[in-house]
PDB file of C-alpha atoms and ligand atoms in Angstrom:
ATOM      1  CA  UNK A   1     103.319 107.625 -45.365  1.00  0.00           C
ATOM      2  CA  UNK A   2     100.571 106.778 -42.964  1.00  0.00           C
ATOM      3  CA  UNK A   3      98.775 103.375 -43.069  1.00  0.00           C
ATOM      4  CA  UNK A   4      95.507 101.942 -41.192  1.00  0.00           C
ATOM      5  CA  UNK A   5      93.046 104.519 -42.191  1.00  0.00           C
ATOM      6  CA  UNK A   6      90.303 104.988 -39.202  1.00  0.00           C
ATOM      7  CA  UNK A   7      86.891 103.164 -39.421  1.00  0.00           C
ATOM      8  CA  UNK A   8      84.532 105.617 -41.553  1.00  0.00           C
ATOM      9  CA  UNK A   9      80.881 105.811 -42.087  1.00  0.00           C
ATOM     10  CA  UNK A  10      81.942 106.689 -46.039  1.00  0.00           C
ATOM     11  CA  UNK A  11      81.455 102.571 -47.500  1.00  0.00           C
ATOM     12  CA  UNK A  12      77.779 102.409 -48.417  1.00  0.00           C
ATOM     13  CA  UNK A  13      76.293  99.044 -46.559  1.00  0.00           C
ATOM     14  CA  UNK A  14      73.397  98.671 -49.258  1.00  0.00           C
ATOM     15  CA  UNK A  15      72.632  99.144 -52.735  1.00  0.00           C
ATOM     16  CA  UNK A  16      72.237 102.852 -52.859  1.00  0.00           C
ATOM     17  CA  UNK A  17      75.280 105.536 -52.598  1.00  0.00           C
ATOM     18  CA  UNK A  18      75.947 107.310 -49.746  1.00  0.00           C
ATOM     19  CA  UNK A  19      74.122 111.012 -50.235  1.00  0.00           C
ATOM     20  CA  UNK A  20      76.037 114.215 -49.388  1.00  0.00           C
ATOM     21  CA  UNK A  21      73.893 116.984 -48.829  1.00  0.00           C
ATOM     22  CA  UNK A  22      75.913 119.558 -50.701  1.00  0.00           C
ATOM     23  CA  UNK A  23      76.356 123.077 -48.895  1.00  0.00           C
ATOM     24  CA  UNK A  24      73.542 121.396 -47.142  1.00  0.00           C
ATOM     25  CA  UNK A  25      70.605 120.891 -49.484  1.00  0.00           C
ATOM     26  CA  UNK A  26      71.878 123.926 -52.003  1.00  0.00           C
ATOM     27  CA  UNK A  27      69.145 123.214 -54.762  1.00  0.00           C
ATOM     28  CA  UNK A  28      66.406 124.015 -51.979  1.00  0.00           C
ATOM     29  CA  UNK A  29      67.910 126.289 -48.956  1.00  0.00           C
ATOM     30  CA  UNK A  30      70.230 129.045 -48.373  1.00  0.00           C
ATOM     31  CA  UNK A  31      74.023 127.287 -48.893  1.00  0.00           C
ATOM     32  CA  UNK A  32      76.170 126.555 -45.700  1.00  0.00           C
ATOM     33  CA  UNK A  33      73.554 128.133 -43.370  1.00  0.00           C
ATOM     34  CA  UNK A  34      71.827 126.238 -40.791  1.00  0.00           C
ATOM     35  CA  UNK A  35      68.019 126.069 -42.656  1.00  0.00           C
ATOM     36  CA  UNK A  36      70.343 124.110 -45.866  1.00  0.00           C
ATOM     37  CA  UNK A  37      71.509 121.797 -43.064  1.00  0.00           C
ATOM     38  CA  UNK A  38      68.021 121.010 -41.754  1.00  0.00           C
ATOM     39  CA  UNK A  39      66.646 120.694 -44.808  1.00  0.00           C
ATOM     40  CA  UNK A  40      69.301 118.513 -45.744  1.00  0.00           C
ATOM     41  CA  UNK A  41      68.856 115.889 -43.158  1.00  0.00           C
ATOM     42  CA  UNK A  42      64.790 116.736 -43.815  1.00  0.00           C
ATOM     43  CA  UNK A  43      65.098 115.240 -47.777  1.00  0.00           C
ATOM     44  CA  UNK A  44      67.363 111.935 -45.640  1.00  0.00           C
ATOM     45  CA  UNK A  45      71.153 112.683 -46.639  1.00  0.00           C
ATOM     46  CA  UNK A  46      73.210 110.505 -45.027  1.00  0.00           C
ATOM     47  CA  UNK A  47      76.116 112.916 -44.755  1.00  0.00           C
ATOM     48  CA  UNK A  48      76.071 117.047 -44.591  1.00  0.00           C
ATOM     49  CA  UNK A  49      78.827 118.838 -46.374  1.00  0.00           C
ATOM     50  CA  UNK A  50      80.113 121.708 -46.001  1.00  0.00           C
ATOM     51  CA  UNK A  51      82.633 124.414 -46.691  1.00  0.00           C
ATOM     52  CA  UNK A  52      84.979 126.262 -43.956  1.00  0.00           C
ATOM     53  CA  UNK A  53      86.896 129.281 -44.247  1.00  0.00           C
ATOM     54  CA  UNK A  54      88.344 130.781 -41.097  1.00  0.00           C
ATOM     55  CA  UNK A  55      86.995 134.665 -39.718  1.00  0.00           C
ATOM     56  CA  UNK A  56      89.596 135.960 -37.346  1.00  0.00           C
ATOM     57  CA  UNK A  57      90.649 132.484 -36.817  1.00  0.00           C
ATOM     58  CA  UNK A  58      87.675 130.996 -35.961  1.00  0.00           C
ATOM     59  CA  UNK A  59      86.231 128.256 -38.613  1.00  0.00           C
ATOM     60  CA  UNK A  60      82.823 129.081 -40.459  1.00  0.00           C
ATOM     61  CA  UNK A  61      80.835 127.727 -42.724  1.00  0.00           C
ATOM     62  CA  UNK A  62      81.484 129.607 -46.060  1.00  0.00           C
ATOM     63  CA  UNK A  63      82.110 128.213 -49.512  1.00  0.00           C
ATOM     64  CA  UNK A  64      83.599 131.566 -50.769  1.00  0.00           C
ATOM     65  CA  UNK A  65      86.899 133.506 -50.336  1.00  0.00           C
ATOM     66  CA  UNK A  66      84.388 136.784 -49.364  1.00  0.00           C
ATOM     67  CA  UNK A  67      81.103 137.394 -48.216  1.00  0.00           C
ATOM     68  CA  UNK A  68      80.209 139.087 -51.617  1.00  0.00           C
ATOM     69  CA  UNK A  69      77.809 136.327 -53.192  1.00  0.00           C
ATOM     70  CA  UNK A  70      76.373 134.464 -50.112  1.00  0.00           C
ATOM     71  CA  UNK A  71      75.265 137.157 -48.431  1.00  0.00           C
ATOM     72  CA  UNK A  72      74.439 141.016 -47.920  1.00  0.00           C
ATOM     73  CA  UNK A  73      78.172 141.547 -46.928  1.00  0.00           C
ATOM     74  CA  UNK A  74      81.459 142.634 -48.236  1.00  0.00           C
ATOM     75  CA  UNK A  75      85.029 141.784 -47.704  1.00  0.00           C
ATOM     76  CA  UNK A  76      87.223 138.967 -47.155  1.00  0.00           C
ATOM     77  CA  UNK A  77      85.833 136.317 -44.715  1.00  0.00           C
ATOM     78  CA  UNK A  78      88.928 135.849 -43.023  1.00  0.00           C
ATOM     79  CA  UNK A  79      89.708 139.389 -42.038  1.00  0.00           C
ATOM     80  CA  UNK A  80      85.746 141.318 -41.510  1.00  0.00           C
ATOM     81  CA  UNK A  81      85.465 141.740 -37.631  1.00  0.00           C
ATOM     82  CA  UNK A  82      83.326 138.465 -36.080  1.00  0.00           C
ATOM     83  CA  UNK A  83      80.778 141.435 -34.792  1.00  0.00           C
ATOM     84  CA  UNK A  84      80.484 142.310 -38.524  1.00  0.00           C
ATOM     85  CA  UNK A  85      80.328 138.566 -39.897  1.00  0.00           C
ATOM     86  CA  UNK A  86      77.345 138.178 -36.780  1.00  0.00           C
ATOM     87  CA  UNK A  87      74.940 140.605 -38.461  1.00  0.00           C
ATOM     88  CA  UNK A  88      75.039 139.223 -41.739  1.00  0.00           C
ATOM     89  CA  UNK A  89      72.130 138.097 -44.032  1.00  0.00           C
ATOM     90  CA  UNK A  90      73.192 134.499 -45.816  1.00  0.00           C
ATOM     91  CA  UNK A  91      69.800 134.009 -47.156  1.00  0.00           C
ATOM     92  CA  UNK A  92      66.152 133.988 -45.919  1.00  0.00           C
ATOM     93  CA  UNK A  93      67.390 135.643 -42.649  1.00  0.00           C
ATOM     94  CA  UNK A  94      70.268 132.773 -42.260  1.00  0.00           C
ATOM     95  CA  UNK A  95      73.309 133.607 -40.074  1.00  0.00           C
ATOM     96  CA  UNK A  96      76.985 132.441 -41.183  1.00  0.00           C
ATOM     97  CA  UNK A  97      76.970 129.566 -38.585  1.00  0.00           C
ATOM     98  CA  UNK A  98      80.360 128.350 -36.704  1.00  0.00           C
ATOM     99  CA  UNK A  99      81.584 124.987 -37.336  1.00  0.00           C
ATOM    100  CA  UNK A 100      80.255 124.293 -34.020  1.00  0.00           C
ATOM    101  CA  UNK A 101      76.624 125.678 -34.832  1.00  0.00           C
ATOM    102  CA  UNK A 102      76.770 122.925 -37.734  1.00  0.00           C
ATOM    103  CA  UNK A 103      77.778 119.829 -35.027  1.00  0.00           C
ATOM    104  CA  UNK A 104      74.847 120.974 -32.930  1.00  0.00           C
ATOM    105  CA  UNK A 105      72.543 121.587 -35.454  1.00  0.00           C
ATOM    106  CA  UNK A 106      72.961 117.902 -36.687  1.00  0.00           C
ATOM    107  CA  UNK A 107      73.140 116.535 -33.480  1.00  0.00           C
ATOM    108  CA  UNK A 108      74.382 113.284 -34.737  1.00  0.00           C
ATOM    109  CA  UNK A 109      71.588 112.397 -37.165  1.00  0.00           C
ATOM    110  CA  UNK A 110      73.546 112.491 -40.219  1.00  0.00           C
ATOM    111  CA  UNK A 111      77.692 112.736 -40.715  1.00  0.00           C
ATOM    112  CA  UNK A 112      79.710 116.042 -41.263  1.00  0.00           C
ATOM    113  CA  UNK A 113      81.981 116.448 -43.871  1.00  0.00           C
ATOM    114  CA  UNK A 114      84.070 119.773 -43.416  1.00  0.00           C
ATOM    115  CA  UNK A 115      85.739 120.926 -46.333  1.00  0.00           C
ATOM    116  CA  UNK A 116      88.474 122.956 -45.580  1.00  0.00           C
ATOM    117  CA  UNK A 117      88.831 125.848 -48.174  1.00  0.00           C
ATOM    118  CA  UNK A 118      91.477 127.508 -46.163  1.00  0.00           C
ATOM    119  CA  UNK A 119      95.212 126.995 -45.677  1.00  0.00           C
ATOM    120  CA  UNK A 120      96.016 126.910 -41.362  1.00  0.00           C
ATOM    121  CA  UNK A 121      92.798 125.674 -40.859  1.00  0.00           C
ATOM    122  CA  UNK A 122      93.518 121.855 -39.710  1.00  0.00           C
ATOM    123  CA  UNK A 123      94.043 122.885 -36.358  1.00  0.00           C
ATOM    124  CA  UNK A 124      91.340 124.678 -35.348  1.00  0.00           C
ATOM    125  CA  UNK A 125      88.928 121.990 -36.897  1.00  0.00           C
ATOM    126  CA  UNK A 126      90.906 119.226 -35.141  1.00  0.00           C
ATOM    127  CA  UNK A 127      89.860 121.329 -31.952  1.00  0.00           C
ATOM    128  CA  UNK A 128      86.137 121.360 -32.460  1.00  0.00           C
ATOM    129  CA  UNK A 129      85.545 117.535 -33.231  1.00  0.00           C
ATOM    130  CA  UNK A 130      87.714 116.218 -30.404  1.00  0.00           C
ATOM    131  CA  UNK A 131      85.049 118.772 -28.939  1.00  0.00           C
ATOM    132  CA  UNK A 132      82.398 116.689 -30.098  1.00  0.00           C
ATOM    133  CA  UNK A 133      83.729 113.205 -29.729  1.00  0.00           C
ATOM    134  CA  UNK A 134      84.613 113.767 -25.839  1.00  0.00           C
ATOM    135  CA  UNK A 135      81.946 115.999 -25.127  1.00  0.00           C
ATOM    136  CA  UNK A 136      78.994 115.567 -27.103  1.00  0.00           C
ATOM    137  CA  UNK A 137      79.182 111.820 -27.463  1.00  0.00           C
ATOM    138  CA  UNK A 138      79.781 111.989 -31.314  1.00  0.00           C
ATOM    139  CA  UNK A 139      82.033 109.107 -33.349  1.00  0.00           C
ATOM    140  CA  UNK A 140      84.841 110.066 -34.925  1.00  0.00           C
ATOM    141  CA  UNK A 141      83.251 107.822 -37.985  1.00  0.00           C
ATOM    142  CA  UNK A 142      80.478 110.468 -38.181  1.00  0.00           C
ATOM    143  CA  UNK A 143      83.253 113.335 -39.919  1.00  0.00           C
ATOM    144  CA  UNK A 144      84.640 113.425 -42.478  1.00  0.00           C
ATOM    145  CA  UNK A 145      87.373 116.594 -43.638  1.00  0.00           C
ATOM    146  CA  UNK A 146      88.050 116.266 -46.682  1.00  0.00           C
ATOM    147  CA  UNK A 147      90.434 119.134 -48.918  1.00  0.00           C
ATOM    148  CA  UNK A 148      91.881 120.215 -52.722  1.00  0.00           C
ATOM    149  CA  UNK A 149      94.564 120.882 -50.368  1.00  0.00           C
ATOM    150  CA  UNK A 150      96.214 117.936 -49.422  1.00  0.00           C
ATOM    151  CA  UNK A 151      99.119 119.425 -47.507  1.00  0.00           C
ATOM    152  CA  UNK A 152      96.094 120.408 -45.322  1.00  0.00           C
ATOM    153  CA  UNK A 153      95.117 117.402 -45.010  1.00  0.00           C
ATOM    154  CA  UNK A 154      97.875 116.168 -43.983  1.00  0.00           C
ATOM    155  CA  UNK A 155      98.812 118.424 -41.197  1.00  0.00           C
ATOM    156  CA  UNK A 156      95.269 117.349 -40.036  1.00  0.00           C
ATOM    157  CA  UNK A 157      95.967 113.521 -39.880  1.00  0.00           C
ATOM    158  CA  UNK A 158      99.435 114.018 -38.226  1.00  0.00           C
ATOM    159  CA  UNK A 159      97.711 115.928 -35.923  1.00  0.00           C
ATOM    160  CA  UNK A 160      94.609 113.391 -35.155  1.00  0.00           C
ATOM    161  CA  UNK A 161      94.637 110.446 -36.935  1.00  0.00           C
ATOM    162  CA  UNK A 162      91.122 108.939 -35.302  1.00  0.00           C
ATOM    163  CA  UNK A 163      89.878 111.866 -38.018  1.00  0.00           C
ATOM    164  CA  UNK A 164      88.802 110.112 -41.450  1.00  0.00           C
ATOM    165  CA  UNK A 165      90.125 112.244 -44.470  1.00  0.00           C
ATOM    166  CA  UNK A 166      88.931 112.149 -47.877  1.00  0.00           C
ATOM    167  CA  UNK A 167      91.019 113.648 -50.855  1.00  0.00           C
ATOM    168  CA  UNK A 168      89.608 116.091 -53.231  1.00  0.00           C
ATOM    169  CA  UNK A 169      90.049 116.456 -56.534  1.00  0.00           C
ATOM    170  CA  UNK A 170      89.554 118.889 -59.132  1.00  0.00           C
ATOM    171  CA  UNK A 171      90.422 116.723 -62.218  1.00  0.00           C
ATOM    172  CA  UNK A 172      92.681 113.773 -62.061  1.00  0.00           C
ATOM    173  CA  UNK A 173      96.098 113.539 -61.301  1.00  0.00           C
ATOM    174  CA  UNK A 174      98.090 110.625 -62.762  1.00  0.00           C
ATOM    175  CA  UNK A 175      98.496 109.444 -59.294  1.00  0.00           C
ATOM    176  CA  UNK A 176      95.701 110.390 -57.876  1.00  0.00           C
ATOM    177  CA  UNK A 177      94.919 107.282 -55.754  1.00  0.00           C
ATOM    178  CA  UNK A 178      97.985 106.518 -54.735  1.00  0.00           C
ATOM    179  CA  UNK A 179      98.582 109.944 -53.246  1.00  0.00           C
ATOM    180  CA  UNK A 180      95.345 109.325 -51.162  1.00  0.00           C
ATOM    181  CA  UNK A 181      96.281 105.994 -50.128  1.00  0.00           C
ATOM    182  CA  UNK A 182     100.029 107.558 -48.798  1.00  0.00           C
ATOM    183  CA  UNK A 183      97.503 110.090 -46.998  1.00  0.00           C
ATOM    184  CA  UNK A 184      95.776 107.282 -45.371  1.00  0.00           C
ATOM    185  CA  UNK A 185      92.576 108.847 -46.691  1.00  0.00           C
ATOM    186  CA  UNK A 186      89.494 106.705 -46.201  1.00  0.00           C
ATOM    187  CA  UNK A 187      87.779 108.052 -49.449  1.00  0.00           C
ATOM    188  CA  UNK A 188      88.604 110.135 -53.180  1.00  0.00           C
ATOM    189  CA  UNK A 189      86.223 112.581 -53.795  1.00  0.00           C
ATOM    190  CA  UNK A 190      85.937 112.811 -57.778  1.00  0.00           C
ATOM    191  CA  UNK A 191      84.058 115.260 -60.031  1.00  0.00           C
ATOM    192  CA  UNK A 192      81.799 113.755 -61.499  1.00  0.00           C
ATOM    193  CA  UNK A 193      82.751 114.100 -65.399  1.00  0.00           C
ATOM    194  CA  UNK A 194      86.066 113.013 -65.643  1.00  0.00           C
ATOM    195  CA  UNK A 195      84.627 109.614 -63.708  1.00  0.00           C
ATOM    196  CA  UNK A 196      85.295 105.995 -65.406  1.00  0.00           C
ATOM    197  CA  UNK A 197      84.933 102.654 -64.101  1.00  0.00           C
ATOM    198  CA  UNK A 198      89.078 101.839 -63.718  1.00  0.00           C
ATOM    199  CA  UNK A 199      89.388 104.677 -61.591  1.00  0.00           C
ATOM    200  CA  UNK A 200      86.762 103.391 -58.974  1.00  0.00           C
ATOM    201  CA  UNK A 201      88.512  99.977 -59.650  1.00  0.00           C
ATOM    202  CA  UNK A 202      91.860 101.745 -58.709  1.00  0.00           C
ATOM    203  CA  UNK A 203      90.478 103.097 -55.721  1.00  0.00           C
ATOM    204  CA  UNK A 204      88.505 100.733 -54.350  1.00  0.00           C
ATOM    205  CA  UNK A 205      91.979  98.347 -54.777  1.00  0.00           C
ATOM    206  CA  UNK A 206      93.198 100.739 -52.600  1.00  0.00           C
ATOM    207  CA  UNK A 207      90.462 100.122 -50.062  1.00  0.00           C
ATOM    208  CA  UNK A 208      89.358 103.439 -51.052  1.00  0.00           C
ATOM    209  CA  UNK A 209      85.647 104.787 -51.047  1.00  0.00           C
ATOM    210  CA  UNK A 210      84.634 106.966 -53.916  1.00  0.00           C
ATOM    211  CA  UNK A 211      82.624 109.536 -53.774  1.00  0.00           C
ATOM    212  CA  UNK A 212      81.465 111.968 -56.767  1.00  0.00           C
ATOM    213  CA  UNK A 213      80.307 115.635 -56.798  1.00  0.00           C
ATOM    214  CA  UNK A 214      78.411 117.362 -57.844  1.00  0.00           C
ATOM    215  CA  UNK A 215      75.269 115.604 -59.374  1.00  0.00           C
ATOM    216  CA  UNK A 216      71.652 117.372 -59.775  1.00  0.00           C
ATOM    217  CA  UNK A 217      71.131 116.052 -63.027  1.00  0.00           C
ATOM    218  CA  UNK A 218      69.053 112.783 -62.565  1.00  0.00           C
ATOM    219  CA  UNK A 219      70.360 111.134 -65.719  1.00  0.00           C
ATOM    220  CA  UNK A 220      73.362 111.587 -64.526  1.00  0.00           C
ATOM    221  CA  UNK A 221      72.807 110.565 -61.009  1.00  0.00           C
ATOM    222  CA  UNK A 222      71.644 107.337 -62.469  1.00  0.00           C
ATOM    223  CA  UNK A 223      74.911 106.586 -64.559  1.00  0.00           C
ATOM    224  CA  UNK A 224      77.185 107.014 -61.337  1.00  0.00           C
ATOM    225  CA  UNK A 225      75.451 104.814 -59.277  1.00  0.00           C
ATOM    226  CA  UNK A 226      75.586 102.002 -62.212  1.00  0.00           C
ATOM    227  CA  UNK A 227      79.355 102.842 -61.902  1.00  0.00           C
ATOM    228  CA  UNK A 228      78.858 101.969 -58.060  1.00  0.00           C
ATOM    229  CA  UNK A 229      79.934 104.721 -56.873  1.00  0.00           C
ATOM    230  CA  UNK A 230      79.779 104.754 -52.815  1.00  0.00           C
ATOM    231  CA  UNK A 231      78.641 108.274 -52.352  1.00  0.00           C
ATOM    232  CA  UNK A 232      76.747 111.546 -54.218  1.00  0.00           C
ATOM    233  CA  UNK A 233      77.426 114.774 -53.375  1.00  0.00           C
ATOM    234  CA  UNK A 234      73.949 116.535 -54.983  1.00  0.00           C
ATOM    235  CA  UNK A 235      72.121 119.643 -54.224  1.00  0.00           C
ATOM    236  CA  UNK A 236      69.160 117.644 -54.294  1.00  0.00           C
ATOM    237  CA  UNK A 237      69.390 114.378 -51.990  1.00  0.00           C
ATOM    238  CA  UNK A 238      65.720 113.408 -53.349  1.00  0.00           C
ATOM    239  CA  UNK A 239      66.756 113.011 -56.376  1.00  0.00           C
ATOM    240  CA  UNK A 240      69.648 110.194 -55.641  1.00  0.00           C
ATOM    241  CA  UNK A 241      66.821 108.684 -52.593  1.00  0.00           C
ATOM    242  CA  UNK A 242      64.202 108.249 -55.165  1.00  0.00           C
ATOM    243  CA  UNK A 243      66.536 106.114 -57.166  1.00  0.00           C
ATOM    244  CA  UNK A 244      66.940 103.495 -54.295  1.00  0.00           C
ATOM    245  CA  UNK A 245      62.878 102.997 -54.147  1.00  0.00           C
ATOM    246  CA  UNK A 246      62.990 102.029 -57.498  1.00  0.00           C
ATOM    247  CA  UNK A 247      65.915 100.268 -57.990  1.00  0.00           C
TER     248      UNK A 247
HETATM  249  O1  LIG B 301      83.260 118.537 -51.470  1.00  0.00           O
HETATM  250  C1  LIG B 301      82.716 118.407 -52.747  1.00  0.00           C
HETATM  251  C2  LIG B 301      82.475 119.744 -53.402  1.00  0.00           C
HETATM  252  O2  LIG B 301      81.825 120.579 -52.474  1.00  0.00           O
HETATM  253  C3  LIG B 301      83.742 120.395 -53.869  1.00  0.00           C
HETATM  254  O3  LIG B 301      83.535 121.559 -54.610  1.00  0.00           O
HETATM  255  O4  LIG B 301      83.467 123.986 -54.898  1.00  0.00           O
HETATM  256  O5  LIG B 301      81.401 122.813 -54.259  1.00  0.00           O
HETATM  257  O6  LIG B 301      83.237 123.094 -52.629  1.00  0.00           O
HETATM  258  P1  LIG B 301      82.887 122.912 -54.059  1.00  0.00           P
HETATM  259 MG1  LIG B 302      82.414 121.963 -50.959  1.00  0.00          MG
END
């Protein structure tokens, strides 16, 4: 049981959500490439996510289990040689950037949620934002990991707890806010169907941020955020930013 979660840039400070750039900006650029980060920030998300596998131990941005359907590869992610995973094509000419091509690429203007999509990965990504925080001048606010794997997760946090966590969810467990608030998360991360106003009362009871993924529809995006939801995860951060300039 951990208590205190750190300070986190995940509670919205206005009326609009929090926007999560998902994959980057996936509705417009290549997905966890350094162009969908760009154009991320470009259409003003407040936070970047993005997926990380690990290639020979190193962590990458890559939604997938293999290369197959992101880009002109073949094979398991974790085990192609890094020379291989180097020359790949992820879209319009994109290279499968490092976790640490994604911190500089952002350079601080927006936050960085890493998704960790693969088991033994905690360390590694504990290792690259203590890189940033002591030698790039980042905040440990500014990231965000977040996992379905919450045993992850928590090997993360025992290992740096300055790191905010969020939990992940596929549907919703019974205790699904509980178990995030014995993680000392800082935020759930809901999909977006299954989402009804007690369980953002729950959470927030919990002094819990929610945040819901994925929303392109704009319909939709507008009945979230009347549930108050603090963040979006969309493929299209316009879409949740126009609703702030006419709310
Ligand atoms: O982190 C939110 C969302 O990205 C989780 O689902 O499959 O798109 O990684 P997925
Ligand atoms: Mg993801």
């Amino acid at each position: 049981m951990y208590s205190n979660p750190p300070p986190s840039q995940c509670t919205r400070t206005g009326d609009g959500p929090l926007v999560f750039g998902h994959r980057g900006a996936r509705g417009h650029a290549p997905e966890n490439t350094l162009l969908g980060i760009e154009t991320g920030i470009r259409l003003g998300a407040d936070w970047i996510e993005v997926d990380v596998h690990l290639n020979a131990g190193n962590p990458v941005l890559m939604h997938d289990l293999t290369l197959d359907r992101t880009t002109n590869g073949r094979g398991f992610v974790a085990d192609v040689p890094p020379d291989y995973l180097a020359e790949l094509d992820a879209g319009r000419g994109q290279k499968v950037p490092s976790v640490l091509d994604a911190i500089d690429m952002i350079d601080r203007r927006a936050g960085l949620n890493l998704e960790l999509k693969a088991a033994g990965s905690a360390a590694i990504v504990v290792r690259e934002i203590r890189h940033a925080v002591q030698l790039l001048g980042w905040d440990w606010s500014a990231f965000l990991v977040s996992s379905f794997d919450l045993q992850e997760l928590r090997q993360l946090r025992a290992l740096e707890p300055r790191i905010p966590i969020g939990a992940l969810y596929a549907g919703v467990p019974l205790d699904y806010a509980a178990s995030a608030e014995a993680l000392g998360a800082v935020s759930v991360h809901l999909s977006h169907e299954f989402l009804a106003p007690n369980m953002i009362r729950d959470a927030r009871a919990r002094g819990l941020a929610v945040h819901v993924y994925t929303v392109n529809d704009p319909v939709e995006i507008a009945r979230v955020r009347a549930l108050g939801v603090d963040g979006i995860f969309t493929d299209y951060p316009e879409r949740v930013l126009v609703l702030d300039r006419v709310a």
